[in-house]
Coordinates of C-alpha atoms in Angstrom, one line a residue:
X1 CA 0.4 -0.2 0.3
X2 CA 1.3 3.6 -1.2
X3 CA 1.8 5.9 1.7
X4 CA -1.2 9.1 0.7
X5 CA 0.8 12.4 1.3
X6 CA -0.8 13.1 4.9
X7 CA 0.2 9.9 6.0
X8 CA 3.9 10.7 4.7
X9 CA 3.5 14.5 6.1
X10 CA 2.5 13.1 9.6
X11 CA 5.9 10.1 10.1
X12 CA 7.7 13.0 8.4
X13 CA 6.4 15.4 12.1
X14 CA 6.7 12.0 14.1
X15 CA 10.2 11.7 13.2
X16 CA 12.9 12.0 17.2
X17 CA 16.1 14.2 16.1
X18 CA 15.0 17.7 15.4
X19 CA 17.0 21.0 14.8
X20 CA 19.7 21.0 14.6
X21 CA 20.7 17.5 14.2
X22 CA 17.7 16.5 12.1
X23 CA 18.8 15.8 7.9
X24 CA 15.1 15.0 6.5
X25 CA 13.3 17.7 4.8
X26 CA 10.7 15.6 2.9
X27 CA 9.2 12.0 2.4
X28 CA 9.0 11.7 -1.4
X29 CA 7.3 8.3 -1.7
X30 CA 6.8 5.4 1.4
X31 CA 4.9 2.0 1.6
X32 CA 6.2 -1.0 2.3
X33 CA 8.8 -1.8 0.9
X34 CA 10.6 0.8 0.4
X35 CA 11.6 4.5 1.2
X36 CA 12.7 8.0 -0.6
X37 CA 13.3 11.2 1.0
X38 CA 15.6 14.3 0.6
X39 CA 17.7 16.1 2.6
X40 CA 19.7 20.1 1.5
X41 CA 22.6 20.7 3.6
X42 CA 22.3 23.9 4.6
X43 CA 25.1 26.6 4.0
X44 CA 25.1 27.5 8.1
X45 CA 25.2 23.7 9.6
X46 CA 27.5 24.1 11.9
X47 CA 29.4 20.9 11.5
X48 CA 31.0 22.8 8.1
X49 CA 32.9 25.6 11.0
X50 CA 35.6 23.2 10.8
X51 CA 35.0 20.3 8.7
X52 CA 37.3 22.2 6.8
X53 CA 37.5 25.2 7.1
X54 CA 39.1 26.4 4.3
X55 CA 36.8 23.9 1.6
X56 CA 33.7 23.2 4.3
X57 CA 32.5 19.4 3.0
X58 CA 29.2 16.6 5.3
X59 CA 30.9 15.1 7.0
X60 CA 30.7 11.2 6.7
X61 CA 29.2 10.1 9.4
X62 CA 26.1 13.1 8.8
X63 CA 26.4 11.5 5.9
X64 CA 25.2 8.1 7.3
X65 CA 22.9 9.7 9.6
X66 CA 21.0 11.0 7.5
X67 CA 20.7 7.9 5.3
X68 CA 19.5 6.4 8.4
X69 CA 16.8 8.9 9.3
X70 CA 15.3 8.5 6.7
X71 CA 15.5 4.6 5.9
X72 CA 15.7 3.1 9.3
X73 CA 13.9 5.7 11.4
X74 CA 11.6 7.6 9.2
X75 CA 10.4 3.8 6.4
X76 CA 10.5 2.4 11.3
X77 CA 7.4 4.1 12.2
X78 CA 6.2 3.7 8.3
X79 CA 6.0 -0.2 9.1
X80 CA 5.4 0.0 13.4
X81 CA 2.3 2.6 13.3
X82 CA 1.4 -0.3 9.9
X83 CA 2.5 -3.2 11.6
X84 CA 1.0 -2.9 14.9
X85 CA -2.2 -0.2 14.5
X86 CA -0.9 2.6 16.5
X87 CA -2.3 5.9 16.0
X88 CA -0.4 8.8 15.4
X89 CA 0.2 9.7 18.9
X90 CA 1.2 6.5 20.3
X91 CA 3.1 6.8 17.0
X92 CA 5.4 9.7 18.2
X93 CA 6.5 7.9 21.5
X94 CA 8.4 5.6 19.7
X95 CA 11.9 6.2 18.5
X96 CA 14.9 4.2 17.5
X97 CA 17.8 2.8 18.3
X98 CA 20.9 2.8 15.8
X99 CA 22.4 -0.7 15.4
X100 CA 23.6 -2.1 13.3
X101 CA 25.4 -0.3 9.9
X102 CA 27.8 -2.5 7.1
X103 CA 29.4 -1.5 4.4
X104 CA 29.1 2.0 3.5
X105 CA 30.3 3.4 0.7
X106 CA 31.9 6.7 0.0
X107 CA 31.7 7.7 -3.7
X108 CA 31.2 11.6 -3.5
X109 CA 31.7 14.6 -1.2
X110 CA 28.8 17.0 -0.2
X111 CA 29.1 20.9 -0.2
X112 CA 27.3 23.4 1.4
X113 CA 24.0 24.5 -0.4
X114 CA 22.8 20.7 -2.0
X115 CA 20.5 18.5 -1.6
X116 CA 20.1 15.2 -1.7
X117 CA 17.6 11.7 -2.2
X118 CA 17.4 9.2 -0.1
X119 CA 16.7 6.5 -0.6
X120 CA 15.5 2.9 1.6
X121 CA 14.6 -0.9 0.4
X122 CA 13.1 -2.5 3.3
X123 CA 15.4 -6.2 4.1
X124 CA 13.7 -7.2 6.8
X125 CA 11.2 -6.1 9.8
X126 CA 10.3 -8.1 12.2
X127 CA 10.1 -7.4 16.6
X128 CA 10.7 -4.3 15.9
X129 CA 13.7 -4.4 13.9
X130 CA 14.0 -3.0 10.5
X131 CA 17.2 -3.3 7.9
X132 CA 17.4 -1.8 6.0
X133 CA 19.5 -0.9 2.0
X134 CA 19.9 2.9 1.7
X135 CA 22.4 4.7 -0.7
X136 CA 22.0 8.6 -1.2
X137 CA 22.5 10.3 -4.5
X138 CA 22.9 13.8 -6.2
X139 CA 19.6 15.6 -8.0
X140 CA 20.4 14.6 -11.3
X141 CA 21.0 10.5 -9.3
X142 CA 25.1 10.3 -9.4
X143 CA 25.8 7.9 -6.0
X144 CA 27.5 9.7 -3.0
X145 CA 27.1 7.0 -1.1
X146 CA 25.3 3.8 0.1
X147 CA 25.4 0.1 2.7
X148 CA 23.4 -1.2 5.2
X149 CA 21.8 0.4 8.2
X150 CA 19.2 -1.4 10.8
X151 CA 17.7 0.0 14.2
X152 CA 15.3 -1.0 16.6
X153 CA 11.7 0.7 17.1
X154 CA 11.2 1.0 20.9
X155 CA 8.5 2.5 23.1
X156 CA 9.3 5.6 24.9
X157 CA 7.5 5.7 28.8
X158 CA 6.9 2.5 28.7
X159 CA 6.6 1.9 32.6

């Protein structure tokens, strides 16, 4: 089942990361098997000042975090909501622990001001754990990086 725009907006708003550590602006596509999202790295992002002062580039760890926020967190919230028939309010109480990174390869750098597209494809989703094949590309389709990421959803405020 393909998610409608309202559902994609609700999932985006449920992502627990907030400014200045939120790296997902939009969910473009979403269904039970894949997600596509985007993010534009602002020229005033806090990490550019030190990485690197004379030629700012986006740190690899931030690229991985960007892929995780779309491909694991947002996607995992959607799949959990569908599987467990959670309401939006229950879904907002979920957080995701980033548990696994494998085979991440970097092919290009990302400069301030660039918009990237993140694609996540479900490998499996079981017992609240999601494993995805995730890639990041430029708007023209040029690959920036890719790898396998996983996370586990946990309900906050449980007694």
